[in-house]
């Protein structure tokens, strides 16, 4: 196959871009992710830059947005709503700053940075202070009249307030900004959609767009849309501004929400650092952002720089790496975890998203596959945001092959072949075979994992090697492995064999909570294992306790207590424990248990059942000794303040949040002297 000529490729790209423009701007049903769309536009620009003769007047690389739909009346923008050029990295940002400097003959520039909100640009017009019209960007010159829908957004005032700084509301003001859906509202909307059996929305931007395009404004009103103002459009007889920052202040005085994260910088290096900061922290916010917009602050400098055919030269959008991409779903497979849960996952054509290459993504459970209706062969949207595991958001239905059929959950376990079961009313499908190799391997890998026994070099692959060679059947077998056995395995050398044996032996002295976690008892997480170990000190003491005694420990509760007691009642588990004991695994310190019991007998229980929280360093104590003093006297010392807290002890350098919380809940706040008195008498100082 010969590759297309530049002219053919440019034509192809133009057709693709026009198609995707319509899907995105007119139909609100994009087929590809924003990042994939940006790639097409960038490729077209690159072809055109190399072959300027190929540039045609209507090329989409020079245009803004999409065509206008027939549903809403057209609105002509008296001041065009332009788009922004993008910078994909710090180098492109610097190149832009150099162009700015050149355009201004080297005059120094102040840059003002705003977040780039991922919503829909809107121009909202006020005449004599009254809201008269709202229009989308459309193609930049003509937008769509969505007045009735925007009128339902509570952030958008129906009447402008008179700014105290200028004292007048001009006869015509157009405020521009972004309509968006807060992430929390989006999650609520999707919970409601799922509960009603409707298809969930793909992302907050699409839901905001869909919500604005409703013919019935009461539907828009139910969607919790918000607005950030960031620019002015047409203004007649308005004040003169000397900076963008002061323009935004004035817009705030008119009654509009202006985002708090607006910052000015004198150098592009500071701007670049600011962009990286928000790239790291984008998920700290309750709204989605896809970059940072950098604008020249001085209006006079903006005038000097002017516009290209599609965007201002005085602003640029620094775009974060994409968190959504479109790719092919090659297959749906099922994996079986340590508890037997069978989880479907997508095998994907590898795609770079959210900062790494993703080839697999979870599909959670049978229900989720059905609700999303994803099928092998589909083009799908893949999302990887922050630290969360990659997820298939949904299929691109318009790209579905005509012979595609819905996926069905396998009836048998892929690892052991036994029948899978899904109990009535439960979301999860399980393999309940006691000897399933997948479950066994996952249990051993979990035993060795970081939060449990933390055995370095013992990941899933190594476990698989050990079990298939018949060297290990359960975690207790690990402790009798020898270097001689390990070097027999495929691709295991002398050194790594030695290291693994040492790591396994070294794990036998892990603290009791780690060992309890490693057992992998359902619901028995780090908080509960620590609570039980602190209370009873040894595994044997825990095993002797009744469900009620376990449940009485703070942080355990009836459900966990029940599962633990049941687990220790089963013969196979008792036998496993005995093999760990024989292998020399540490089960806790009986001397510590005795010492704790003796101390309890000696010290008067002045704080029996009371929660006393410590913040900062209390003079005369370390953090640990202050907490130990409380616990020795029968009290508890939780890490946070609640309305059940008996007192908050404040030492040097206290945490602000605990103090504020205690103040707001009326929890008594004690200093070091008052703490000593509380320990001896159990009494609070008299209120003054
Ligand atoms: S200023 C002439 N500021 O990004 C400058 N735009 O790709 C006009 N956007 O259409 C835009 N946050 O929808 C500006 N703080 C912000 C923005 C922002 C999001 C959007 C807006 C615009 C698009 C440009």
XYZ file of C-alpha atoms and ligand atoms in Angstrom:
712
model
C 0.000 0.000 0.000
C 1.403 3.425 -0.883
C 0.951 6.209 1.633
C -1.366 9.056 0.560
C 0.100 12.221 -0.970
C 0.049 15.341 1.247
C -2.914 16.654 -0.781
C -4.838 13.409 -0.281
C -4.022 13.306 3.423
C -5.071 16.963 3.883
C -8.400 16.243 2.166
C -8.887 13.137 4.275
C -8.082 15.019 7.488
C -10.456 17.865 6.555
C -13.284 15.410 5.979
C -12.567 13.649 9.279
C -12.362 16.912 11.219
C -15.599 18.205 9.685
C -17.294 14.936 10.611
C -16.035 15.016 14.212
C -16.916 18.715 14.524
C -20.480 17.870 13.764
C -20.526 14.943 16.188
C -19.124 17.116 18.980
C -20.642 20.556 18.487
C -23.977 19.826 16.841
C -24.939 16.342 17.957
C -23.231 16.322 21.417
C -22.237 12.736 20.690
C -18.499 12.646 19.993
C -17.006 9.524 18.457
C -13.437 10.216 19.476
C -11.801 11.736 22.521
C -10.764 15.407 22.562
C -7.130 14.313 22.467
C -7.652 12.234 19.325
C -9.493 15.169 17.726
C -6.656 17.538 18.636
C -4.214 15.126 17.003
C -6.130 15.302 13.711
C -6.132 19.118 13.749
C -2.446 19.228 14.617
C -1.629 16.810 11.827
C -3.587 18.911 9.318
C -1.787 22.054 10.475
C 1.552 20.283 10.090
C 0.711 19.187 6.530
C -0.456 22.723 5.707
C 2.625 24.281 7.256
C 4.835 22.154 5.023
C 2.667 22.664 1.941
C 1.102 26.143 2.220
C -0.342 25.736 -1.295
C -2.732 23.187 0.167
C -4.416 25.699 2.491
C -7.985 26.353 1.383
C -10.135 29.218 2.765
C -12.561 26.933 4.578
C -9.995 24.559 6.050
C -11.084 23.413 9.514
C -7.618 24.096 10.906
C -8.471 27.782 10.600
C -11.983 27.543 11.984
C -13.608 27.534 15.358
C -16.107 24.990 16.586
C -18.888 23.432 14.572
C -21.910 24.060 12.462
C -25.149 25.258 13.943
C -27.982 22.850 14.681
C -31.514 23.554 13.560
C -33.000 23.192 17.065
C -31.996 26.612 18.356
C -32.282 30.041 16.744
C -29.013 31.535 15.470
C -27.401 34.415 17.355
C -24.769 36.566 15.733
C -21.829 37.396 18.002
C -21.057 41.084 17.639
C -17.644 40.395 19.095
C -16.485 37.023 17.687
C -15.971 34.154 20.107
C -12.594 32.877 19.091
C -10.881 29.671 20.047
C -7.444 29.311 21.640
C -4.215 27.890 20.299
C -2.809 24.993 22.300
C 0.574 24.321 23.860
C 1.088 20.638 24.570
C 4.230 21.028 26.697
C 6.555 23.554 28.325
C 8.599 23.926 25.118
C 5.519 25.027 23.160
C 4.665 27.393 26.000
C 8.110 28.988 25.797
C 7.825 29.277 22.026
C 4.545 31.170 22.472
C 6.136 33.499 25.051
C 8.914 34.214 22.544
C 6.368 35.121 19.876
C 4.639 37.409 22.391
C 7.945 39.068 23.308
C 8.762 39.541 19.626
C 5.327 41.019 18.930
C 5.881 43.507 21.757
C 9.457 44.377 20.772
C 10.784 42.791 23.931
C 8.540 44.807 26.280
C 8.086 42.923 29.584
C 4.763 41.119 29.972
C 2.669 40.019 32.900
C 0.907 36.705 32.309
C -2.357 35.900 33.990
C -3.176 32.211 34.382
C -6.650 30.781 34.706
C -7.781 27.199 34.820
C -9.116 25.806 31.555
C -12.572 24.594 32.464
C -13.901 21.630 30.538
C -17.411 22.727 29.700
C -19.123 24.857 27.065
C -18.250 28.424 26.200
C -21.222 30.758 26.642
C -21.841 34.424 25.938
C -24.436 35.978 28.224
C -25.888 39.352 27.262
C -27.323 41.994 29.583
C -29.143 45.130 28.435
C -29.666 47.838 31.040
C -28.574 45.326 33.641
C -31.135 42.670 32.695
C -30.309 39.201 31.335
C -31.624 39.110 27.763
C -29.806 36.371 25.886
C -27.388 33.467 26.154
C -25.629 31.977 23.151
C -23.194 29.131 22.563
C -19.975 29.744 20.667
C -21.151 27.950 17.518
C -18.702 28.666 14.701
C -17.386 31.723 16.532
C -19.489 34.188 14.523
C -22.933 32.661 14.897
C -23.971 30.679 17.961
C -27.185 29.109 19.204
C -29.787 30.822 21.334
C -30.018 28.853 24.590
C -31.454 31.728 26.669
C -34.273 29.752 28.302
C -31.894 27.006 29.399
C -29.163 29.290 30.715
C -31.797 31.235 32.659
C -32.172 28.157 34.885
C -28.513 28.229 36.001
C -28.412 29.758 39.466
C -24.842 31.065 39.004
C -26.094 33.330 36.199
C -27.739 36.454 37.663
C -31.011 37.633 36.123
C -30.078 41.225 37.012
C -26.548 42.594 37.246
C -25.385 44.130 40.516
C -23.915 47.634 40.396
C -20.144 47.398 40.891
C -19.005 49.567 43.779
C -15.707 50.266 41.981
C -17.337 51.988 38.981
C -20.806 52.776 40.289
C -22.598 52.064 37.008
C -23.913 49.143 35.009
C -23.242 49.822 31.307
C -26.238 49.638 28.909
C -24.791 46.544 27.180
C -22.562 43.936 28.809
C -21.736 40.473 27.484
C -20.111 38.219 30.055
C -18.371 35.155 28.647
C -17.335 32.046 30.405
C -17.866 28.344 30.761
C -21.010 26.441 31.650
C -19.945 23.236 33.396
C -21.268 20.446 35.552
C -19.494 19.957 38.903
C -18.059 16.441 39.259
C -20.236 15.732 42.306
C -23.390 16.737 40.374
C -22.272 14.532 37.488
C -21.872 11.588 39.833
C -25.341 12.182 41.301
C -26.830 12.468 37.826
C -25.283 9.154 36.803
C -26.397 7.441 39.999
C -29.946 8.521 39.164
C -29.543 7.398 35.540
C -28.306 3.959 36.627
C -31.086 3.599 39.210
C -33.632 4.385 36.493
C -31.995 1.837 34.159
C -30.847 4.612 31.768
C -27.502 4.729 30.031
C -24.994 6.731 32.090
C -23.427 9.920 30.711
C -19.860 9.606 29.506
C -18.340 12.623 31.288
C -19.324 15.927 32.923
C -18.688 17.941 29.743
C -21.012 15.819 27.650
C -23.687 15.933 30.327
C -23.383 19.717 30.528
C -23.689 19.965 26.738
C -26.628 17.585 26.648
C -28.303 19.444 29.501
C -28.017 22.765 27.657
C -29.502 21.383 24.464
C -32.772 20.388 26.051
C -35.896 21.751 24.399
C -37.536 21.766 27.804
C -35.734 24.129 30.225
C -37.138 22.309 33.266
C -34.867 19.392 32.329
C -31.881 21.768 32.238
C -32.961 23.155 35.610
C -32.763 19.674 37.152
C -29.148 19.178 36.029
C -27.186 21.348 38.527
C -25.147 23.320 35.990
C -22.691 26.012 37.106
C -20.816 28.852 35.461
C -17.355 30.460 35.628
C -16.936 33.917 34.058
C -13.540 34.624 32.425
C -13.913 37.210 29.667
C -16.029 40.094 28.353
C -17.695 40.206 24.938
C -19.465 43.292 23.655
C -19.580 46.102 26.228
C -21.043 49.519 25.395
C -19.978 52.535 27.464
C -18.126 50.332 29.929
C -15.167 51.230 32.116
C -11.601 51.191 30.798
C -9.555 48.435 32.374
C -5.814 48.456 32.877
C -5.482 44.723 33.408
C -7.304 41.455 32.874
C -7.134 40.836 36.617
C -9.101 44.048 37.282
C -11.588 43.099 34.531
C -12.272 39.840 36.351
C -12.744 41.692 39.625
C -15.341 43.908 37.993
C -17.124 40.890 36.490
C -17.244 39.458 40.004
C -18.807 42.682 41.256
C -21.538 42.332 38.613
C -22.584 39.169 40.443
C -20.767 36.454 38.488
C -18.732 33.604 39.943
C -15.076 34.105 39.037
C -12.793 31.188 39.806
C -10.433 31.666 42.751
C -7.404 30.128 41.030
C -6.351 33.138 38.989
C -2.670 34.009 39.316
C -0.346 36.469 37.622
C 3.321 35.781 36.839
C 6.153 37.834 35.415
C 8.025 34.981 33.723
C 7.075 32.069 31.512
C 9.122 29.696 33.699
C 6.856 30.490 36.638
C 3.883 29.957 34.337
C 5.271 26.551 33.297
C 5.693 25.522 36.959
C 2.142 26.689 37.675
C 0.845 24.560 34.762
C 2.675 21.489 36.083
C 1.253 22.123 39.542
C -2.294 22.007 38.196
C -1.506 19.002 36.042
C -0.702 17.184 39.304
C -3.642 18.615 41.231
C -6.424 18.659 38.640
C -8.406 16.072 40.564
C -8.400 18.084 43.781
C -11.224 20.186 42.319
C -14.954 19.499 42.099
C -14.965 20.388 38.392
C -13.013 19.124 35.446
C -10.197 21.121 33.928
C -8.178 20.093 30.903
C -5.446 22.681 31.063
C -4.417 26.183 32.052
C -5.234 29.271 29.962
C -2.475 31.854 29.908
C -3.403 35.397 28.896
C -1.407 38.587 28.511
C -2.658 40.777 31.357
C -2.335 44.239 29.816
C -5.191 45.230 27.435
C -2.918 47.621 25.518
C -0.455 44.792 24.858
C -3.326 42.562 23.767
C -4.336 45.174 21.177
C -0.793 45.265 19.858
C -0.648 41.486 19.502
C -4.112 41.051 17.946
C -5.591 37.863 16.466
C -4.810 35.235 13.867
C -7.741 34.034 11.765
C -8.901 31.744 14.545
C -7.390 32.709 17.882
C -5.848 35.574 19.841
C -2.065 35.850 19.781
C -2.228 37.126 23.374
C -3.505 33.894 24.895
C -2.719 30.196 24.786
C -4.141 27.037 26.310
C -1.619 24.737 27.989
C -3.286 21.347 27.597
C -2.753 18.553 30.104
C -1.935 15.103 28.726
C -5.211 13.392 27.823
C -7.087 11.238 30.315
C -9.500 9.938 27.716
C -8.695 8.211 24.464
C -10.516 6.115 21.933
C -9.197 2.667 21.091
C -10.294 -0.813 19.962
C -11.705 -3.278 22.458
C -10.104 -6.519 21.298
C -11.685 -8.896 23.783
C -13.475 -9.160 27.112
C -11.972 -11.695 29.509
C -12.627 -12.677 33.100
C -10.108 -12.930 35.919
C -10.675 -14.692 39.245
C -9.407 -13.048 42.419
C -8.454 -14.445 45.816
C -12.023 -14.408 47.107
C -13.247 -16.154 43.962
C -14.784 -13.035 42.501
C -14.829 -13.184 38.696
C -14.132 -9.733 37.270
C -14.561 -8.966 33.577
C -11.864 -6.829 32.014
C -11.258 -5.308 28.619
C -8.280 -6.287 26.502
C -7.485 -3.150 24.521
C -5.356 -2.125 21.626
C -2.671 -0.377 23.724
C -3.248 3.370 24.003
C -1.355 6.169 25.766
C -3.731 7.759 28.250
C -3.462 9.388 31.683
C 0.330 9.350 31.485
C 0.855 5.637 30.696
C 0.122 3.006 28.064
C -3.021 1.096 28.843
C -3.724 -2.360 27.422
C -6.288 -3.544 29.939
C -9.119 -1.904 31.817
C -11.563 -3.156 34.384
C -15.233 -3.616 33.556
C -16.186 -4.266 37.224
C -18.990 -6.818 36.880
C -21.599 -8.347 34.598
C -24.082 -5.543 35.206
C -21.582 -2.863 34.202
C -20.803 -4.592 30.913
C -24.528 -4.800 30.189
C -25.264 -1.187 31.186
C -22.374 0.147 29.143
C -23.137 -2.370 26.392
C -19.517 -2.745 25.358
C -18.696 -5.571 22.982
C -15.536 -7.087 21.566
C -14.751 -5.271 18.314
C -16.163 -1.943 19.566
C -14.303 1.318 19.449
C -14.393 2.440 23.081
C -13.531 5.481 25.147
C -10.869 4.642 27.740
C -10.305 6.824 30.762
C -7.437 6.890 33.236
C -7.690 9.758 35.671
C -5.175 10.381 38.450
C -4.326 7.252 40.385
C -7.510 5.382 39.592
C -7.366 2.193 37.563
C -8.107 2.523 33.849
C -11.738 2.251 32.921
C -13.780 1.707 29.772
C -16.270 4.575 29.733
C -18.435 3.329 26.902
C -18.645 2.332 23.254
C -18.754 4.632 20.253
C -21.995 3.265 18.883
C -21.690 4.874 15.475
C -18.459 2.947 14.901
C -19.876 -0.461 15.898
C -19.409 -3.253 13.329
C -22.725 -4.439 11.886
C -22.137 -8.067 12.919
C -21.440 -7.251 16.572
C -23.238 -9.250 19.265
C -23.635 -8.499 22.997
C -21.035 -10.105 25.237
C -22.167 -12.780 27.654
C -20.544 -13.705 30.959
C -18.795 -17.113 30.798
C -20.574 -19.888 32.660
C -17.361 -21.552 33.859
C -14.277 -20.399 35.729
C -11.470 -19.695 33.227
C -8.919 -21.089 35.703
C -10.492 -24.297 37.033
C -13.447 -24.903 34.736
C -15.946 -25.186 37.578
C -19.306 -23.516 37.213
C -19.445 -19.845 38.207
C -22.298 -18.686 40.437
C -24.017 -15.359 40.874
C -26.261 -15.417 43.939
C -29.678 -13.720 43.639
C -29.490 -10.002 44.264
C -25.673 -9.867 44.222
C -23.598 -7.945 41.714
C -20.634 -10.316 41.713
C -20.166 -13.632 39.974
C -17.933 -16.079 41.837
C -15.966 -19.252 41.476
C -16.719 -21.261 44.619
C -14.421 -24.214 43.895
C -12.193 -24.693 46.979
C -9.207 -25.824 44.899
C -9.363 -23.186 42.147
C -5.759 -22.418 41.116
C -6.540 -18.766 40.312
C -7.871 -18.160 43.814
C -4.945 -20.018 45.361
C -2.372 -17.981 43.427
C -4.115 -14.694 44.195
C -4.291 -15.576 47.912
C -0.550 -16.261 48.041
C 0.246 -13.102 46.064
C -1.944 -11.104 48.449
C -0.182 -12.665 51.455
C 3.137 -11.412 50.042
C 1.875 -7.976 48.939
C 3.086 -4.639 50.267
C 0.211 -3.991 52.713
C 0.508 -7.545 54.112
C 3.788 -9.496 54.646
C 5.612 -7.325 52.112
C 7.819 -10.044 50.596
C 9.925 -8.459 47.910
C 10.252 -10.415 44.665
C 7.094 -12.446 45.224
C 4.614 -11.023 42.730
C 1.896 -12.792 40.773
C 4.296 -14.206 38.186
C 6.630 -15.764 40.741
C 3.677 -17.236 42.639
C 2.439 -18.756 39.391
C 5.867 -20.354 38.835
C 5.981 -21.744 42.371
C 2.508 -23.248 42.313
C 2.732 -24.717 38.842
C 6.042 -26.357 39.770
C 4.203 -27.892 42.734
C 6.572 -26.271 45.264
C 3.879 -24.290 47.025
C 0.207 -24.995 47.682
C -0.492 -22.241 50.180
C 1.296 -19.356 51.882
C 2.633 -21.524 54.734
C 4.629 -23.577 52.191
C 6.629 -20.447 51.316
C 8.617 -20.707 54.539
C 10.138 -24.082 53.658
C 11.333 -23.048 50.173
C 15.056 -23.496 49.553
C 17.504 -21.831 47.193
C 18.125 -25.224 45.550
C 14.448 -25.580 44.710
C 14.145 -22.052 43.360
C 17.131 -22.210 40.985
C 15.414 -25.101 39.226
C 12.660 -22.712 38.108
C 12.639 -21.068 34.719
C 14.734 -17.874 34.657
C 15.552 -17.820 38.385
C 19.259 -17.333 39.113
C 21.259 -18.011 42.251
C 21.101 -14.399 43.475
C 17.391 -13.869 43.029
C 16.697 -17.267 44.588
C 18.810 -16.328 47.627
C 17.119 -12.925 47.871
C 13.670 -14.456 47.720
C 14.401 -17.039 50.427
C 15.826 -14.249 52.627
C 12.827 -12.008 51.972
C 10.426 -14.812 52.901
C 12.311 -15.673 56.099
C 12.605 -11.959 56.939
C 8.834 -11.583 56.716
C 8.263 -14.020 59.597
C 8.804 -11.240 62.145
C 6.329 -8.765 60.642
C 4.082 -7.125 63.242
C 0.882 -8.994 64.068
C -1.499 -6.636 62.168
C 0.427 -7.354 58.943
C 0.111 -11.085 59.442
C -3.600 -10.768 60.230
C -4.084 -8.726 57.058
C -2.086 -11.275 55.060
C -4.551 -14.022 55.983
C -6.952 -12.270 53.596
C -10.067 -12.711 55.711
C -12.965 -10.867 54.080
C -13.644 -7.343 55.447
C -10.574 -7.642 57.736
C -8.615 -4.550 56.662
C -5.682 -2.652 58.228
C -7.831 -0.636 60.672
C -9.461 -3.693 62.204
C -6.273 -5.788 62.295
C -4.446 -2.981 64.112
C -7.309 -2.522 66.560
C -7.371 -6.225 67.443
C -3.587 -6.498 67.730
C -3.482 -3.448 70.027
C -6.186 -4.879 72.210
C -5.165 -8.555 72.471
C -1.449 -8.563 71.457
C -1.215 -12.194 70.281
C -2.893 -14.319 67.644
C -3.739 -16.953 70.237
C -5.549 -14.416 72.390
C -7.577 -13.279 69.353
C -8.436 -16.845 68.361
C -9.806 -17.541 71.837
C -12.213 -14.606 71.802
C -15.919 -14.871 71.156
C -17.653 -12.881 68.407
C -19.021 -10.517 71.085
C -15.591 -9.884 72.602
C -14.147 -9.150 69.163
C -17.050 -6.896 68.212
C -16.609 -4.868 71.426
C -13.199 -3.614 70.222
C -13.330 -0.101 68.848
C -12.921 -0.202 65.061
C -14.035 -3.823 64.640
C -17.831 -4.092 64.668
C -20.245 -6.992 64.339
C -19.769 -7.868 60.651
C -15.990 -8.146 60.833
C -16.119 -9.903 64.222
C -18.450 -12.487 62.755
C -16.299 -13.239 59.701
C -13.158 -13.476 61.821
C -14.723 -15.819 64.372
C -16.108 -18.016 61.594
C -12.761 -18.084 59.823
C -10.939 -19.280 62.930
C -13.571 -21.968 63.493
C -12.785 -23.776 60.259
C -10.427 -26.716 60.575
C -8.525 -25.951 57.369
C -7.745 -22.475 58.646
C -6.658 -23.709 62.078
C -4.400 -26.224 60.345
C -2.933 -23.441 58.186
C -2.255 -21.325 61.286
C -0.476 -24.254 62.934
C 1.756 -24.659 59.884
C 2.661 -20.958 60.060
C 3.479 -21.468 63.742
C 5.663 -24.478 62.939
C 7.439 -22.387 60.280
C 8.353 -19.850 62.964
C 6.053 -16.980 61.945
C 5.656 -14.429 64.734
C 2.178 -14.459 66.284
C 2.573 -11.455 68.560
C 4.282 -10.837 71.849
C 2.849 -12.624 74.924
C 5.079 -10.541 77.226
C 3.574 -7.342 75.862
C 0.148 -8.818 76.483
C 1.067 -9.619 80.089
C 2.639 -6.209 80.642
C -0.465 -4.480 79.298
C -2.687 -6.540 81.582
C -0.475 -5.773 84.637
C -0.384 -2.061 83.845
C -4.133 -2.044 83.538
C -4.447 -3.674 86.946
C -2.163 -1.044 88.545
C -3.364 2.196 86.959
C -6.736 3.642 88.023
C -9.135 3.559 85.080
C -9.989 7.265 85.156
C -10.836 7.498 81.452
C -12.811 4.265 81.072
C -14.558 4.298 77.662
C -13.693 7.912 76.893
C -12.214 9.201 73.653
C -9.446 11.756 74.196
C -7.794 13.138 71.074
C -4.263 14.590 71.104
C -2.972 17.210 68.671
C 0.554 18.621 68.633
C 3.298 17.722 71.106
C 2.143 17.899 74.705
C 5.012 19.155 76.936
C 6.383 16.276 79.044
C 5.130 13.647 76.578
C 5.936 12.202 73.226
C 3.020 11.620 70.901
C 3.090 7.903 71.756
C 3.412 8.352 75.517
C 0.465 10.791 75.632
C -1.706 8.292 73.789
C -0.417 5.409 75.901
C -1.276 7.343 79.078
C -4.868 7.685 77.868
C -5.149 4.046 76.850
C -3.585 2.785 80.121
C -6.376 4.574 81.987
C -9.054 2.778 80.024
C -9.549 5.506 77.426
C -9.179 5.580 73.662
C -7.141 7.979 71.596
C -8.575 8.165 68.090
C -6.912 10.196 65.351
C -9.776 12.569 64.724
C -12.309 14.677 66.569
C -16.005 13.784 66.451
C -19.001 14.661 68.559
C -18.195 11.633 70.732
C -14.782 13.101 71.669
C -14.531 13.696 75.436
C -11.675 16.224 75.195
C -9.058 17.512 72.781
C -5.538 17.877 74.237
C -3.618 20.658 72.532
C 0.175 20.641 72.611
C 2.740 22.643 70.628
C 2.179 22.977 66.861
C -1.362 21.622 66.915
C -3.267 20.662 63.748
C -5.678 23.399 62.693
C -8.408 21.039 61.494
C -8.737 19.198 64.824
C -8.925 22.494 66.692
C -11.565 23.988 64.418
C -13.600 20.798 64.519
C -13.463 20.646 68.325
C -14.496 24.299 68.554
C -17.420 23.830 66.208
C -18.620 20.710 68.057
C -18.154 22.244 71.508
C -15.592 19.589 72.514
C -13.574 20.764 75.598
C -10.042 21.863 74.651
C -7.327 21.179 77.280
C -3.716 22.307 77.680
C -0.823 20.233 79.134
C -1.614 20.973 82.823
C -5.287 20.259 82.367
C -4.321 17.009 80.631
C -2.309 15.846 83.683
C -5.288 16.590 85.926
C -7.603 14.723 83.542
C -5.318 11.666 83.668
C -5.330 11.594 87.474
C -8.933 12.521 88.203
C -10.796 11.851 84.948
C -12.367 15.267 85.360
C -12.592 18.169 82.955
C -11.697 21.696 84.135
C -14.741 23.731 85.150
C -16.172 25.715 82.227
C -15.519 29.459 82.538
S -10.602 32.462 27.154
C -10.302 34.811 23.390
N -10.456 31.267 29.460
O -11.395 26.958 26.042
C -10.183 33.893 24.535
N -11.320 30.047 27.607
O -10.134 26.301 23.360
C -11.363 33.050 24.679
N -12.024 27.776 28.179
O -13.733 28.326 23.831
C -11.300 31.996 25.639
N -11.530 27.864 30.303
O -14.600 27.232 25.989
C -10.798 31.148 28.166
N -10.303 30.332 31.584
C -10.650 30.234 30.296
C -11.203 29.063 29.762
C -11.517 29.002 28.407
C -12.038 27.126 29.345
C -12.478 27.188 26.910
C -13.454 28.028 26.173
C -12.810 28.289 24.846
C -11.870 27.137 24.731
C -10.739 27.440 23.823
